[in-house]
XYZ file of N, CA and C in Angstrom:
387
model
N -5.893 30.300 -30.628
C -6.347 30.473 -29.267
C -5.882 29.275 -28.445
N -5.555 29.361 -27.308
C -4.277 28.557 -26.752
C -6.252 27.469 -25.493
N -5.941 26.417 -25.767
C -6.646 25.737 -24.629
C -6.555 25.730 -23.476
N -7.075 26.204 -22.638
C -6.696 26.559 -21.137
C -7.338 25.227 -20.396
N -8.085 24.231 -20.865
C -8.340 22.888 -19.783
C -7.836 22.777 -19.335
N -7.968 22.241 -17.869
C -6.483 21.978 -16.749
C -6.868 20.440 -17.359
N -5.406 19.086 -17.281
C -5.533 17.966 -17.240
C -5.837 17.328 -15.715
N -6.250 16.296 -16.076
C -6.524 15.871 -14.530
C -4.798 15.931 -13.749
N -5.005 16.125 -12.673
C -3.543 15.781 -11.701
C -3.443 14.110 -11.630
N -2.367 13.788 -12.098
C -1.426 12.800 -11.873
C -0.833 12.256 -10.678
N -1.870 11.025 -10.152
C -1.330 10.762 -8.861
C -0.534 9.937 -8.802
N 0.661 10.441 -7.491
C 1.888 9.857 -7.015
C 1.909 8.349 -7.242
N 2.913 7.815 -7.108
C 3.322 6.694 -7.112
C 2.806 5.773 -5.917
N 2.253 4.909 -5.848
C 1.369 3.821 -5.022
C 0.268 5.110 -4.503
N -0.037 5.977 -4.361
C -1.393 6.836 -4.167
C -2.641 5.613 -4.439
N -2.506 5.344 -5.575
C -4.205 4.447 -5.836
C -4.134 3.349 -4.922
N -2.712 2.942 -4.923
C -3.077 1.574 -4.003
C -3.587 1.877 -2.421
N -2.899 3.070 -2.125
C -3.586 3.218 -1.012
C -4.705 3.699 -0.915
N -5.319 4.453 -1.652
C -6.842 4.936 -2.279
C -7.307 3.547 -1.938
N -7.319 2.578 -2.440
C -7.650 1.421 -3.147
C -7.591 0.983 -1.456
N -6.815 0.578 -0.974
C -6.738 -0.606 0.613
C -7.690 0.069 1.420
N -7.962 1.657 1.043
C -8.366 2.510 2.317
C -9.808 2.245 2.297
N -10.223 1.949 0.917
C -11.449 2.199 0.693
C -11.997 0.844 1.408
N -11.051 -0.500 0.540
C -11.325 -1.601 1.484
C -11.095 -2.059 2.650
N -10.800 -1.326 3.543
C -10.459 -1.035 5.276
C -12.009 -0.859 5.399
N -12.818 0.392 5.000
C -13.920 0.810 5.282
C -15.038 0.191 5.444
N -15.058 -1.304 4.152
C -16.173 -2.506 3.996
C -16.278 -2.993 4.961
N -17.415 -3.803 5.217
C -17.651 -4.226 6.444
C -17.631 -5.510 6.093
N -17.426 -6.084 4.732
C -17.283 -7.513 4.342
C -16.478 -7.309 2.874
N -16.191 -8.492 2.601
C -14.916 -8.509 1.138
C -16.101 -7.952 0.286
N -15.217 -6.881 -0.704
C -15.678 -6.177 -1.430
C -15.446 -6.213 -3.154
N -16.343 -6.175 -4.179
C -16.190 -5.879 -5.133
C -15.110 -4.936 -5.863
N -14.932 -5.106 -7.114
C -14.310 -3.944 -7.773
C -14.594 -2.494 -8.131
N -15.662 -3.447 -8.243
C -17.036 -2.045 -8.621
C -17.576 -1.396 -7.314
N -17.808 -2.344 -6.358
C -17.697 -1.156 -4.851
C -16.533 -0.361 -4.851
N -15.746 -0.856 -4.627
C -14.247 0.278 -4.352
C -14.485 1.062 -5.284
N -14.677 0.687 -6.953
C -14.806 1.892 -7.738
C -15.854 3.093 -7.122
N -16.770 2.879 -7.357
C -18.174 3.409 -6.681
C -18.093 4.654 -5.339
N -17.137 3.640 -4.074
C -16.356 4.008 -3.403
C -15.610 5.422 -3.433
N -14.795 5.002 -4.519
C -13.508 5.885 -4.756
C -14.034 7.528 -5.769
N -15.358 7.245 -6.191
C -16.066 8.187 -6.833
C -16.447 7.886 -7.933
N -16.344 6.933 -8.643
C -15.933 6.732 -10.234
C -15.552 7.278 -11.162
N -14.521 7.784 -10.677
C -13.521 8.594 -11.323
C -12.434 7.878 -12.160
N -12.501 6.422 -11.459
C -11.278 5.632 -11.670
C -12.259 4.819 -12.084
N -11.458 3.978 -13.823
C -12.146 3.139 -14.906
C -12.182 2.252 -14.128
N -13.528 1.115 -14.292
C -13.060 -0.400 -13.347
C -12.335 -1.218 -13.951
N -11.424 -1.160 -15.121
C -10.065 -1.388 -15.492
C -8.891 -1.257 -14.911
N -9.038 -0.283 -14.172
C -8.053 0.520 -13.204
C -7.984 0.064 -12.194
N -9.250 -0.202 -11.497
C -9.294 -0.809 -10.039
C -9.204 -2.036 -10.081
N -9.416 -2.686 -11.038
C -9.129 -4.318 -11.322
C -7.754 -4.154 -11.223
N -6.546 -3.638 -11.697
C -5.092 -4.149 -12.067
C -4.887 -3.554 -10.689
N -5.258 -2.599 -10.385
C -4.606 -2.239 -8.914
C -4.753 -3.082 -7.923
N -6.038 -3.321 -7.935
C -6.467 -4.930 -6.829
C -5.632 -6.067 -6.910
N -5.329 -6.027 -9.006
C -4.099 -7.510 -8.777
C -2.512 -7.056 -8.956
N -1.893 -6.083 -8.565
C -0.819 -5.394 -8.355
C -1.108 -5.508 -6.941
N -2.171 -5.059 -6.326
C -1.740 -5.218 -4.483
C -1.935 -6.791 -4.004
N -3.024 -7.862 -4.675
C -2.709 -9.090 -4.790
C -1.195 -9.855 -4.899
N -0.857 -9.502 -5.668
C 0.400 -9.811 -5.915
C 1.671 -9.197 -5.269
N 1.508 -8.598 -4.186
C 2.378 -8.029 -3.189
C 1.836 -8.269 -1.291
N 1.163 -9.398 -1.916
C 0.126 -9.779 -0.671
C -0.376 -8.822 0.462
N -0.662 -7.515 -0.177
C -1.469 -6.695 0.615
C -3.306 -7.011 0.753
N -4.005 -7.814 -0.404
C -5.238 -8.285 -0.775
C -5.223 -9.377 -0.844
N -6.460 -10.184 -0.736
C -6.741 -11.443 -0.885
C -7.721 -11.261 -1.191
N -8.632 -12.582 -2.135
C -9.426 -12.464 -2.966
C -10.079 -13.566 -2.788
N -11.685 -13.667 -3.063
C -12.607 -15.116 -2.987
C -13.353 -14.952 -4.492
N -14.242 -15.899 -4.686
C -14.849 -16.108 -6.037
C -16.026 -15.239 -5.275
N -16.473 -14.572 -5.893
C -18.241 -13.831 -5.813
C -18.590 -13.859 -7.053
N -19.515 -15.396 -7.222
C -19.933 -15.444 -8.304
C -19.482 -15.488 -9.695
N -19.251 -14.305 -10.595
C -18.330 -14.816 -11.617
C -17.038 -13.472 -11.935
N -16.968 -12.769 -10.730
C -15.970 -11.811 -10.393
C -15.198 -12.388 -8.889
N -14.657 -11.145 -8.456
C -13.746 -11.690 -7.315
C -14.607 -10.628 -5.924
N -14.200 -11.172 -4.792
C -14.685 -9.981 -3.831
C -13.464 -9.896 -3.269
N -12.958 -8.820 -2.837
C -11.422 -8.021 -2.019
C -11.645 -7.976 -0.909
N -10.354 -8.702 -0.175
C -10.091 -8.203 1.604
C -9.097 -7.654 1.865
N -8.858 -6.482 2.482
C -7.400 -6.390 2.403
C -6.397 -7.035 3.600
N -5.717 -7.542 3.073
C -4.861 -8.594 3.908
C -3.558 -7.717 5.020
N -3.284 -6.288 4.481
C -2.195 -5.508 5.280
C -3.218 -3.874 5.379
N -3.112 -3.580 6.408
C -3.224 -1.962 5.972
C -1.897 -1.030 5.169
N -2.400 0.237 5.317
C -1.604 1.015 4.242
C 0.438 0.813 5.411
N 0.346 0.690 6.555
C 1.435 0.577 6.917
C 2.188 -0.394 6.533
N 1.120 -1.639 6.742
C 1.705 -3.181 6.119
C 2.260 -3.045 4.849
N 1.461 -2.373 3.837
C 1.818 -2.087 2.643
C 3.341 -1.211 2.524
N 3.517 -0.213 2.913
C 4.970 0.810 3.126
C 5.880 -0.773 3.669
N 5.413 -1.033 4.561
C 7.083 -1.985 5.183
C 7.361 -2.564 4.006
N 6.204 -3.334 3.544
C 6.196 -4.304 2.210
C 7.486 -3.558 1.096
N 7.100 -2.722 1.134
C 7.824 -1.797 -0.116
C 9.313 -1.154 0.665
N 9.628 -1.198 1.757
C 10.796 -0.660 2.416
C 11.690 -2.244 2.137
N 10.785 -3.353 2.662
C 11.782 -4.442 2.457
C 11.913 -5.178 1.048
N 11.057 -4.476 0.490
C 11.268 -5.305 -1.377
C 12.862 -3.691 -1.635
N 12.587 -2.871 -1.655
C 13.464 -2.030 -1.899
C 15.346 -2.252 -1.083
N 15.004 -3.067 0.189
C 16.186 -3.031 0.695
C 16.516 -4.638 0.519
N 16.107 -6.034 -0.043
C 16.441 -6.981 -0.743
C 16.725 -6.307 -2.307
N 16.409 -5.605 -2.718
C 17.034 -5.061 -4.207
C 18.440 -4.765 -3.782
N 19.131 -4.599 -2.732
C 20.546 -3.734 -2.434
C 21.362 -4.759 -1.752
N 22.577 -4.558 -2.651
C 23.732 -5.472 -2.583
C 24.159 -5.716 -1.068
N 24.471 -4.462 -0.571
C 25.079 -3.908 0.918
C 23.415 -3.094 1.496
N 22.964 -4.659 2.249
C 22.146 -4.614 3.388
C 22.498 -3.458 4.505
N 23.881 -3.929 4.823
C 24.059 -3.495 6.431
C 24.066 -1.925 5.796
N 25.218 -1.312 4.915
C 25.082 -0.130 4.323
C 23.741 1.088 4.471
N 22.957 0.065 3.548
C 21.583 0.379 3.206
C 20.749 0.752 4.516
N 20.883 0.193 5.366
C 20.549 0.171 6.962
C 21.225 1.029 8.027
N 22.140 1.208 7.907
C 23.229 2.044 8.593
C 22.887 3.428 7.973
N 22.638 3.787 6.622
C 22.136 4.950 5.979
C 20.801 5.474 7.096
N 20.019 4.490 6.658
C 18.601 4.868 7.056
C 18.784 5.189 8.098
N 19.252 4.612 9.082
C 19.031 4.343 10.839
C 19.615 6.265 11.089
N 20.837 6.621 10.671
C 21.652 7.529 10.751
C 20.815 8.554 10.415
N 20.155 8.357 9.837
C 19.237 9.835 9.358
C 17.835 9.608 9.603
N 17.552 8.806 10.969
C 16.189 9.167 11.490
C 16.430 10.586 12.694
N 15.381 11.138 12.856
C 15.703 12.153 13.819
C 14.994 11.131 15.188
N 15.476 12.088 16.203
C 15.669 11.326 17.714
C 13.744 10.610 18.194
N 13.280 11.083 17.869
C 11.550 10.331 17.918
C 11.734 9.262 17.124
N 12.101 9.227 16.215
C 11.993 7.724 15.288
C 13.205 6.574 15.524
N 14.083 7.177 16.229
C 15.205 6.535 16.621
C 14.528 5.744 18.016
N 14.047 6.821 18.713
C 13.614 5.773 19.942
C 12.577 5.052 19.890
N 11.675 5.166 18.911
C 10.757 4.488 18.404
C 11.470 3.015 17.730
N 12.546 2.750 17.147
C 12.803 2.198 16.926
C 13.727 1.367 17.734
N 14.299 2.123 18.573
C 14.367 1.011 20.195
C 13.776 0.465 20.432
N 12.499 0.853 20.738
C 11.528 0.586 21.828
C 10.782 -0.851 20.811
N 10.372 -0.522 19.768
C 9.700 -1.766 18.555
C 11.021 -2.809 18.438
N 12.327 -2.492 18.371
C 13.209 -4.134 18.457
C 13.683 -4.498 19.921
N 13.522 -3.636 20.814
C 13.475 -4.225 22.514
C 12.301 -5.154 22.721
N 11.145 -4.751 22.011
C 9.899 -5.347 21.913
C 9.713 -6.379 21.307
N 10.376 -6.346 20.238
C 10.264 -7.277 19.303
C 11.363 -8.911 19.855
N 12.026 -8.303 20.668
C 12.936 -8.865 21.234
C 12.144 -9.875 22.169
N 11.653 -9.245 23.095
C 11.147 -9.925 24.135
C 10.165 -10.601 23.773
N 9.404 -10.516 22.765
C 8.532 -11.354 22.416
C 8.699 -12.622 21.874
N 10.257 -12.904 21.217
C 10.752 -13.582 20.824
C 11.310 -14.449 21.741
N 11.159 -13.896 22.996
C 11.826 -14.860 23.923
C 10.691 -15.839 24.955
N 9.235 -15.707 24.211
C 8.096 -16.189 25.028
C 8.414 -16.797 24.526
């Protein structure tokens, strides 16, 4: 007789971390492991939320204080901060920058293109205060 259990679904790649920042966006002060777990449903071992906390530590999306004889979590980027983080660790991995850039730029459609005017015109002028 064949087992029909479904396994749990397998979440995407950085999914928890953003699970994980979103939950600590929500605190109203630096938060435990075991809050975010708690948080997140406890679905997720607090083994789990510990390495994820020091995987996003270590990509300086979190920062961390002593609470006592654990840590309490702030998150230092939101989930956007986090994506750039990972657009520019991915495009320092690549030999041919300009390439790599010239790709991307070429295959935004026309909203993200002028969006991206408008953020280095901006970015521009700010640079010139």
């Amino acid at each position: 007789m064949a087992d029909h259990r479904q396994r749990p679904r397998r979440r995407g790649q950085g999914e928890l971390e953003a699970l994980v920042l979103a939950a600590l966006g929500e605190a109203d002060a630096p938060a435990t492991a075991g809050w975010v777990q708690e948080r997140l449903g406890g679905d997720l071992a607090y083994t789990t939320v510990i390495t994820i906390l020091t995987r996003l530590l270590a990509k300086g999306a979190v920062t961390r204080e002593r609470a006592g004889r654990s840590f309490a979590w702030t998150p230092a980027s939101d989930q956007a901060g986090l994506a750039a983080h990972k657009m520019r660790k991915v495009l320092d991995g690549e030999s041919d920058r300009e390439a790599v850039l010239a790709s991307f730029v070429t295959g935004l459609g026309p909203d993200d293109e002028r969006l991206l005017r408008e953020l280095l015109a901006q970015s521009r002028s700010e640079g010139e205060d």
